[in-house]
Structures are given as structure tokens and as C-alpha cells.
CSV table of C-alpha atoms and ligand atoms in Angstrom, one decimal:
chain,number,residue,atom,x,y,z
X,488,UNK,CA,51.3,2.8,80.5
X,489,UNK,CA,51.3,-0.2,78.2
X,490,UNK,CA,51.5,-2.4,81.0
X,491,UNK,CA,49.0,-0.5,82.8
X,492,UNK,CA,46.6,-0.3,79.9
X,493,UNK,CA,47.2,-4.2,78.9
X,494,UNK,CA,45.5,-4.9,82.3
X,495,UNK,CA,42.2,-3.2,81.6
X,496,UNK,CA,39.3,-3.5,79.3
X,497,UNK,CA,36.7,-1.5,77.6
X,498,UNK,CA,33.9,-3.3,79.6
X,499,UNK,CA,35.4,-2.6,83.0
X,500,UNK,CA,34.2,-1.1,86.2
X,501,UNK,CA,37.0,0.3,87.9
X,502,UNK,CA,37.2,1.0,91.6
X,503,UNK,CA,40.4,3.0,92.9
X,504,UNK,CA,40.5,2.9,96.8
X,505,UNK,CA,42.1,5.8,98.9
X,506,UNK,CA,42.5,6.9,102.2
X,507,UNK,CA,41.5,10.4,101.3
X,508,UNK,CA,44.5,12.7,102.3
X,509,UNK,CA,45.7,15.4,99.2
X,510,UNK,CA,48.3,13.0,97.9
X,511,UNK,CA,45.7,10.3,97.5
X,512,UNK,CA,43.1,12.4,96.1
X,513,UNK,CA,45.7,13.6,93.7
X,514,UNK,CA,46.9,10.4,92.5
X,515,UNK,CA,43.5,8.8,92.2
X,516,UNK,CA,42.0,11.7,90.3
X,517,UNK,CA,45.1,11.2,87.6
X,518,UNK,CA,44.8,7.4,87.6
X,519,UNK,CA,40.9,7.9,86.7
X,520,UNK,CA,42.3,10.3,84.0
X,521,UNK,CA,44.4,7.6,82.3
X,522,UNK,CA,41.5,5.2,82.3
X,523,UNK,CA,39.3,8.0,80.5
X,524,UNK,CA,37.9,6.0,77.3
X,525,UNK,CA,39.7,3.1,78.2
X,526,UNK,CA,37.0,1.2,80.5
X,527,UNK,CA,33.5,1.5,81.0
X,528,UNK,CA,33.5,3.8,84.5
X,529,UNK,CA,35.8,4.4,87.1
X,530,UNK,CA,34.8,5.1,90.9
X,531,UNK,CA,37.4,6.8,93.5
X,532,UNK,CA,36.1,5.3,96.8
X,533,UNK,CA,37.3,6.4,100.0
X,534,UNK,CA,37.6,4.3,103.0
X,535,UNK,CA,36.7,7.0,105.6
X,536,UNK,CA,35.2,10.9,105.3
X,537,UNK,CA,37.4,13.4,105.0
X,538,UNK,CA,38.2,15.4,108.2
X,539,UNK,CA,40.4,18.1,107.5
X,540,UNK,CA,38.7,21.3,106.7
X,541,UNK,CA,41.6,22.1,103.8
X,542,UNK,CA,40.6,19.1,102.0
X,543,UNK,CA,36.9,19.2,102.7
X,544,UNK,CA,37.3,22.8,100.8
X,545,UNK,CA,39.2,21.4,97.8
X,546,UNK,CA,36.6,18.4,97.3
X,547,UNK,CA,33.8,21.1,97.2
X,548,UNK,CA,35.8,23.9,95.2
X,549,UNK,CA,37.0,21.7,92.5
X,550,UNK,CA,33.8,19.5,92.9
X,551,UNK,CA,35.9,16.5,92.9
X,552,UNK,CA,34.0,12.8,92.6
X,553,UNK,CA,34.7,11.1,95.5
X,554,UNK,CA,32.6,8.3,97.0
X,555,UNK,CA,32.3,7.1,100.7
X,556,UNK,CA,32.9,3.5,100.5
X,557,UNK,CA,30.6,1.4,103.0
X,558,UNK,CA,32.4,-1.2,105.3
X,559,UNK,CA,30.3,-3.7,103.8
X,560,UNK,CA,31.2,-2.9,100.0
X,561,UNK,CA,27.9,-4.6,98.2
X,562,UNK,CA,28.8,-3.2,94.7
X,563,UNK,CA,31.0,-5.5,92.7
X,564,UNK,CA,33.6,-3.9,90.3
X,565,UNK,CA,35.7,-5.9,87.4
X,566,UNK,CA,39.1,-4.2,88.6
X,567,UNK,CA,40.7,-2.5,91.9
X,568,UNK,CA,43.3,-0.1,92.0
X,569,UNK,CA,45.1,1.5,94.8
X,570,UNK,CA,47.1,5.1,95.2
X,571,UNK,CA,49.2,6.2,97.7
X,572,UNK,CA,48.7,3.3,100.0
X,573,UNK,CA,49.4,-0.5,99.9
X,574,UNK,CA,47.0,-3.5,100.6
X,575,UNK,CA,48.4,-4.1,103.8
X,576,UNK,CA,48.0,-0.8,105.1
X,577,UNK,CA,44.4,-1.3,106.5
X,578,UNK,CA,41.6,-3.9,106.9
X,579,UNK,CA,39.6,-1.9,104.4
X,580,UNK,CA,42.1,-2.0,101.7
X,581,UNK,CA,43.2,-5.4,102.1
X,582,UNK,CA,39.6,-7.0,101.2
X,583,UNK,CA,40.3,-6.3,97.5
X,584,UNK,CA,42.4,-7.9,95.1
X,585,UNK,CA,44.4,-5.2,92.9
X,586,UNK,CA,45.3,-5.0,89.4
X,587,UNK,CA,47.4,-2.1,90.3
X,588,UNK,CA,49.4,-0.8,93.1
X,589,UNK,CA,50.8,2.7,93.0
X,590,UNK,CA,52.7,4.1,96.1
X,591,UNK,CA,55.6,5.8,97.6
X,592,UNK,CA,55.5,4.6,100.9
X,593,UNK,CA,57.8,1.9,102.3
X,594,UNK,CA,57.2,-1.7,101.6
X,595,UNK,CA,56.8,-3.4,104.6
X,596,UNK,CA,54.9,-6.7,103.4
X,597,UNK,CA,55.3,-8.0,100.0
X,598,UNK,CA,52.6,-6.7,97.5
X,599,UNK,CA,50.9,-9.2,94.9
X,600,UNK,CA,49.6,-7.5,92.1
X,601,UNK,CA,50.2,-7.9,88.3
X,602,UNK,CA,51.4,-4.3,88.2
X,603,UNK,CA,53.4,-2.7,91.2
X,604,UNK,CA,55.2,0.3,91.0
X,605,UNK,CA,56.3,1.7,94.7
X,606,UNK,CA,58.9,4.1,94.9
X,607,UNK,CA,60.0,4.9,98.5
X,608,UNK,CA,62.3,7.7,97.7
X,609,UNK,CA,59.6,10.1,96.3
X,610,UNK,CA,58.1,12.7,97.9
X,611,UNK,CA,54.5,12.1,97.0
X,612,UNK,CA,52.5,9.4,94.8
X,613,UNK,CA,51.1,12.5,93.0
X,614,UNK,CA,54.7,13.1,91.8
X,615,UNK,CA,54.5,9.3,90.1
X,616,UNK,CA,51.2,10.1,88.7
X,617,UNK,CA,52.1,13.5,87.0
X,618,UNK,CA,54.8,11.1,85.3
X,619,UNK,CA,52.4,8.6,84.2
X,620,UNK,CA,50.5,11.4,82.7
X,621,UNK,CA,53.6,12.6,81.2
X,622,UNK,CA,54.1,9.3,79.2
X,623,UNK,CA,50.6,8.8,78.1
X,624,UNK,CA,50.9,12.5,76.6
X,625,UNK,CA,48.4,13.6,78.6
X,626,UNK,CA,48.1,17.4,79.5
X,627,UNK,CA,46.3,17.7,82.8
X,628,UNK,CA,43.2,19.9,83.7
X,629,UNK,CA,43.2,22.7,85.9
X,630,UNK,CA,41.3,21.1,88.2
X,631,UNK,CA,43.6,18.0,88.2
X,632,UNK,CA,46.8,20.1,87.9
X,633,UNK,CA,45.5,21.9,91.0
X,634,UNK,CA,45.0,18.9,93.2
X,635,UNK,CA,48.0,16.9,92.2
X,636,UNK,CA,50.1,20.3,93.0
X,637,UNK,CA,48.4,20.3,96.4
X,638,UNK,CA,49.1,16.7,97.0
X,639,UNK,CA,52.7,17.3,96.3
X,640,UNK,CA,53.2,20.5,98.5
X,641,UNK,CA,51.0,18.7,101.4
X,642,UNK,CA,53.6,15.4,101.1
X,643,UNK,CA,56.5,17.4,100.8
X,644,UNK,CA,55.6,20.1,103.3
X,645,UNK,CA,56.4,22.5,100.6
X,646,UNK,CA,59.4,20.8,100.1
X,647,UNK,CA,60.5,20.8,103.6
X,648,UNK,CA,60.7,17.1,104.0
X,649,UNK,CA,61.6,14.0,101.7
X,650,UNK,CA,61.7,15.5,98.5
X,651,UNK,CA,63.5,14.4,95.4
X,652,UNK,CA,64.1,16.5,92.1
X,653,UNK,CA,61.0,14.7,90.3
X,654,UNK,CA,58.9,15.9,93.0
X,655,UNK,CA,60.1,19.5,92.4
X,656,UNK,CA,60.0,18.5,88.5
X,657,UNK,CA,56.5,17.4,88.6
X,658,UNK,CA,55.8,20.6,90.6
X,659,UNK,CA,57.5,23.1,87.9
X,660,UNK,CA,55.1,21.0,85.2
X,661,UNK,CA,51.9,21.5,87.2
X,662,UNK,CA,52.2,25.0,88.2
X,663,UNK,CA,51.3,26.7,85.1
X,664,UNK,CA,48.1,24.8,84.7
X,665,UNK,CA,46.8,25.0,88.2
X,666,UNK,CA,44.4,27.5,89.7
X,667,UNK,CA,46.0,29.6,92.5
X,668,UNK,CA,43.6,31.2,93.8
X,669,UNK,CA,41.5,28.2,94.4
X,670,UNK,CA,44.9,26.8,95.9
X,671,UNK,CA,45.3,29.9,97.9
X,672,UNK,CA,41.6,29.1,99.2
X,673,UNK,CA,42.3,25.5,100.0
X,674,UNK,CA,45.4,26.2,102.0
X,675,UNK,CA,44.4,28.8,104.3
X,676,UNK,CA,40.9,26.9,105.0
X,677,UNK,CA,41.9,25.7,108.3
X,678,UNK,CA,39.1,27.1,110.5
X,679,UNK,CA,35.5,26.3,110.9
X,680,UNK,CA,32.8,28.8,112.1
X,681,UNK,CA,33.0,27.5,115.8
X,682,UNK,CA,36.7,28.0,115.9
X,683,UNK,CA,35.9,31.9,116.1
X,684,UNK,CA,34.8,31.7,119.7
X,685,UNK,CA,38.1,30.4,121.0
X,686,UNK,CA,39.7,33.1,119.0
X,687,UNK,CA,37.4,35.6,120.8
X,688,UNK,CA,38.1,34.2,124.0
X,689,UNK,CA,41.8,33.9,123.3
X,690,UNK,CA,42.1,37.4,122.7
X,691,UNK,CA,39.9,38.6,125.5
X,692,UNK,CA,41.9,36.7,127.7
X,693,UNK,CA,45.5,37.1,126.7
X,694,UNK,CA,48.0,39.0,128.5
X,695,UNK,CA,51.5,40.2,127.8
X,696,UNK,CA,54.6,40.0,129.7
X,697,UNK,CA,57.7,41.6,127.9
X,698,UNK,CA,57.9,39.8,124.5
X,699,UNK,CA,55.7,36.4,125.3
X,700,UNK,CA,51.6,36.5,124.9
X,701,UNK,CA,49.9,34.3,127.0
X,702,UNK,CA,46.4,32.8,126.8
X,703,UNK,CA,44.6,30.2,128.7
X,704,UNK,CA,41.5,29.0,126.9
X,705,UNK,CA,39.9,26.5,129.5
X,706,UNK,CA,37.9,23.6,127.8
X,707,UNK,CA,38.7,23.3,123.9
X,708,UNK,CA,36.9,20.7,121.5
X,709,UNK,CA,40.8,20.0,120.4
X,710,UNK,CA,44.1,20.5,120.9
X,711,UNK,CA,44.2,21.9,117.3
X,712,UNK,CA,42.7,24.9,117.9
X,713,UNK,CA,45.6,26.0,120.4
X,714,UNK,CA,47.7,25.2,117.8
X,715,UNK,CA,46.2,27.2,115.0
X,716,UNK,CA,45.7,30.3,117.9
X,717,UNK,CA,49.3,30.1,118.6
X,718,UNK,CA,50.4,30.4,115.4
X,719,UNK,CA,47.8,33.2,114.9
X,720,UNK,CA,49.7,35.2,117.9
X,721,UNK,CA,52.9,34.9,116.8
X,722,UNK,CA,52.1,37.0,113.8
X,723,UNK,CA,52.2,39.6,116.1
X,724,UNK,CA,55.3,41.5,115.2
X,725,UNK,CA,57.3,42.1,118.3
X,726,UNK,CA,55.8,39.1,120.0
X,727,UNK,CA,58.6,36.5,120.2
X,728,UNK,CA,56.8,33.8,122.5
X,729,UNK,CA,53.5,32.2,122.0
X,730,UNK,CA,52.1,30.2,124.8
X,731,UNK,CA,48.4,29.1,124.4
X,732,UNK,CA,46.7,26.3,126.9
X,733,UNK,CA,43.4,24.6,127.2
X,734,UNK,CA,41.9,21.9,129.0
X,735,UNK,CA,41.3,18.6,126.5
X,736,UNK,CA,39.8,15.2,127.6
X,737,UNK,CA,41.1,15.8,131.1
X,738,UNK,CA,44.5,17.1,130.4
X,739,UNK,CA,46.1,20.5,130.5
X,740,UNK,CA,47.8,21.0,126.9
X,741,UNK,CA,50.2,23.8,126.5
X,742,UNK,CA,51.4,24.9,122.9
X,743,UNK,CA,54.3,26.9,122.3
X,744,UNK,CA,55.5,28.7,119.4
X,745,UNK,CA,58.4,31.4,119.3
X,746,UNK,CA,60.5,32.9,116.5
X,747,UNK,CA,63.2,30.4,116.2
X,748,UNK,CA,65.8,33.1,117.2
X,749,UNK,CA,68.7,31.5,119.8
X,750,UNK,CA,65.3,30.0,121.6
X,751,UNK,CA,64.7,26.4,122.5
X,752,UNK,CA,60.9,25.6,123.4
X,753,UNK,CA,61.5,22.1,123.6
X,754,UNK,CA,64.3,22.3,126.1
X,755,UNK,CA,62.5,24.8,128.2
X,756,UNK,CA,58.9,22.5,128.1
X,757,UNK,CA,60.8,19.6,129.2
X,758,UNK,CA,62.7,21.6,132.2
X,759,UNK,CA,59.1,22.9,133.4
X,760,UNK,CA,56.7,19.9,132.8
X,761,UNK,CA,58.8,16.8,132.1
X,762,UNK,CA,58.2,15.5,135.5
X,763,UNK,CA,54.5,16.2,136.0
X,764,UNK,CA,53.4,15.5,132.2
X,765,UNK,CA,54.6,14.5,128.6
X,766,UNK,CA,56.7,17.5,127.3
X,767,UNK,CA,58.7,18.0,124.3
X,768,UNK,CA,59.4,20.0,120.9
X,769,UNK,CA,61.9,21.8,118.6
X,770,UNK,CA,63.5,25.0,119.0
X,771,UNK,CA,60.6,26.8,117.6
X,772,UNK,CA,57.7,24.6,118.7
X,773,UNK,CA,56.8,22.6,121.9
X,774,UNK,CA,54.1,21.2,123.7
X,775,UNK,CA,53.1,19.6,127.2
X,776,UNK,CA,50.2,17.7,128.2
X,777,UNK,CA,49.7,17.3,131.8
X,778,UNK,CA,46.9,15.1,133.3
X,779,UNK,CA,44.4,17.1,135.4
X,780,UNK,CA,44.9,14.7,138.6
X,781,UNK,CA,49.1,15.5,138.0
X,782,UNK,CA,48.4,19.2,138.1
X,783,UNK,CA,46.2,19.1,141.1
X,784,UNK,CA,49.8,18.0,143.0
X,785,UNK,CA,51.2,21.5,141.9
X,786,UNK,CA,48.2,23.7,142.1
X,787,UNK,CA,45.6,23.5,144.8
X,788,UNK,CA,43.0,25.1,142.8
X,789,UNK,CA,43.4,24.6,139.7
X,790,UNK,CA,41.4,27.8,138.7
X,791,UNK,CA,42.1,29.8,135.4
X,792,UNK,CA,44.2,32.4,136.8
X,793,UNK,CA,46.3,30.0,138.8
X,794,UNK,CA,46.8,27.5,136.0
X,795,UNK,CA,48.1,30.5,133.7
X,796,UNK,CA,50.6,31.4,136.7
X,797,UNK,CA,51.7,28.2,137.2
X,798,UNK,CA,52.6,28.0,133.3
X,799,UNK,CA,54.1,31.6,133.3
X,800,UNK,CA,56.5,30.9,136.3
X,801,UNK,CA,57.3,27.2,135.2
X,802,UNK,CA,58.5,28.3,131.8
X,803,UNK,CA,60.0,31.5,132.8
X,804,UNK,CA,61.2,31.1,136.5
X,805,UNK,CA,63.5,34.2,136.4
X,806,UNK,CA,60.9,36.8,135.1
T,2265,MN,MN1,51.5,10.1,99.9
């Protein structure tokens, strides 16, 4: 902390640049807190708008002070900081000369800065910044704790991937300080009002064969909505397979979820669609993408009922 503080002067106007995912946002807020009363101002600048609805919800509910940077940055700052990223990660970042770089991504090109702390073994940069706050003897506010906790949770996918003990220790420290009602609302906020009509369509057009539910949604605005609906239908207790399809950018997309017990969704989509499109996945989740002109080779008339029949027969030829 002494080394960090020695790089800043009280007259400094500081810019922290981030690619705004939850980990970067949490880490940037923590760094801003570290500099509180130490410098004249700290701006957290995003290099792109936030797209994920969960993250938009977080910024709105917690009233986070984030600023969208313009491609041609006119305002000059005295010092630049980057968290959860490195200058070489994109052209926007690389235009600045950074005093501080704190990150957990692997180092792929040398980083030149007076203060570099890159720990690729860490699950999140929010973990690293939680340790900085502890070192500075700063107890994070509820808003900051909630942001850091969400940063750790998203980057480690709730500790399902690259997690070390330090991530769990920071999580344990932040847990009683965070607002869990807000956190829950953030975590479930992945739908927009427009998505509801696809739920409506999916429910109307569903059909069930044994423990499998199928629904073909025709044209969809993104493949993500197919994933959300496939996961939603798997909530039905006696459904073991959820197979949701739609047409996106001139391809038929098929999203599959199952209960994960003695099933291999990845294998069956590769067998069913591997020769006409791109297909793959794991035991419990899989996906296939078939260009419409390839589809016309196997279905003469690609109407919705024909597409559904084709999907069912290709996936489950013996029933
Ligand atoms: Mn990260």
C-alpha cells in the first residue's frame, strides 16, 4: 500500500479504465476507495457500454459512479490505473500510460508500469483488491462489499472454476458486509421485457414426448434467449431433456439441457448434426448450429413443424 500511495499526489486527477464486467467494476470501486482523500478525483471510465442485464441492474441499484469513455478521449488526467486487464488487451487501454496495473489474467506481453501486480493464480481481481483494502485497514461499505462479492462470484462462477483459497477467504470476509437482497436481484435479472414474448411463444408451442420437452421459436433476436428458455423448462420436475430451437442470423440453433444423469448431450448432438453443422457440448449441455442452406439439403420445406420433426428424429432416432 505504501508503494501504491507513493505514486499519487493530492492534486492528482485519476482515471481507472475498465472493460466493465462485474470483477472489473468491483476492483475499480475498491481502488477508488483506496484513493479516497488521497487525490483530488477518481473517475472510473468504461471502454464500452455495459450489455449484460445483470450488470446494468447492479449499476442502477447500487448507483455506481461509472463513466463511459469516448473513443477520442479529450479530458486529460494526471494518473492512469487499470484493473482486471492489461494495457495490451485492447487498443483503447493501450493509449494510456499507467501508473498502476492490477490484474489476474495471464501475462502475454510485458507490462511497463511503475507498479504492476498480476496474479494469474487468482480467481478474480476483486479478491486481490479485497486484500488491498484489508492491508489499508479499510472496511468496505455495503455497496463496495456487494460489488466485490459479485465480482468474485461471477469470475469464479460461484467457485466452479479457477478458485484458490484466497478467493474463498475474501468471499468469507465480504459476505457479512454485503447486501444479499440486492445481490439476489442482480443475479436473477437476466431478462428484458421483450424476452417475455419468447417465453409466451415457447410455452404455447411446446410439446412433450416422454421426459423431453421441445419448442421451436422460429426467428429469435439472439441465441441467448434459447439458453434462458431451455434452462427455464428444465425446472419442470419430471422433464429430463429440454430442447429449444430458433433461427438466428440464417442458422438453425438448437440448445439442449438435460438433468445430467447418465446422459451425454454433447455426444448426441454431434451424432445428430455434426455432419451438417457445428455441434458440440458436455454431458448436460449442448448446442448445434446449422446454416439454413445446409438445412435445405435435409428438409425440403423448412416449416416449423418440419424443423421440429427433423430435430426430434435426428436426436432420438429410436423413439
Ligand atoms: Mn476478472
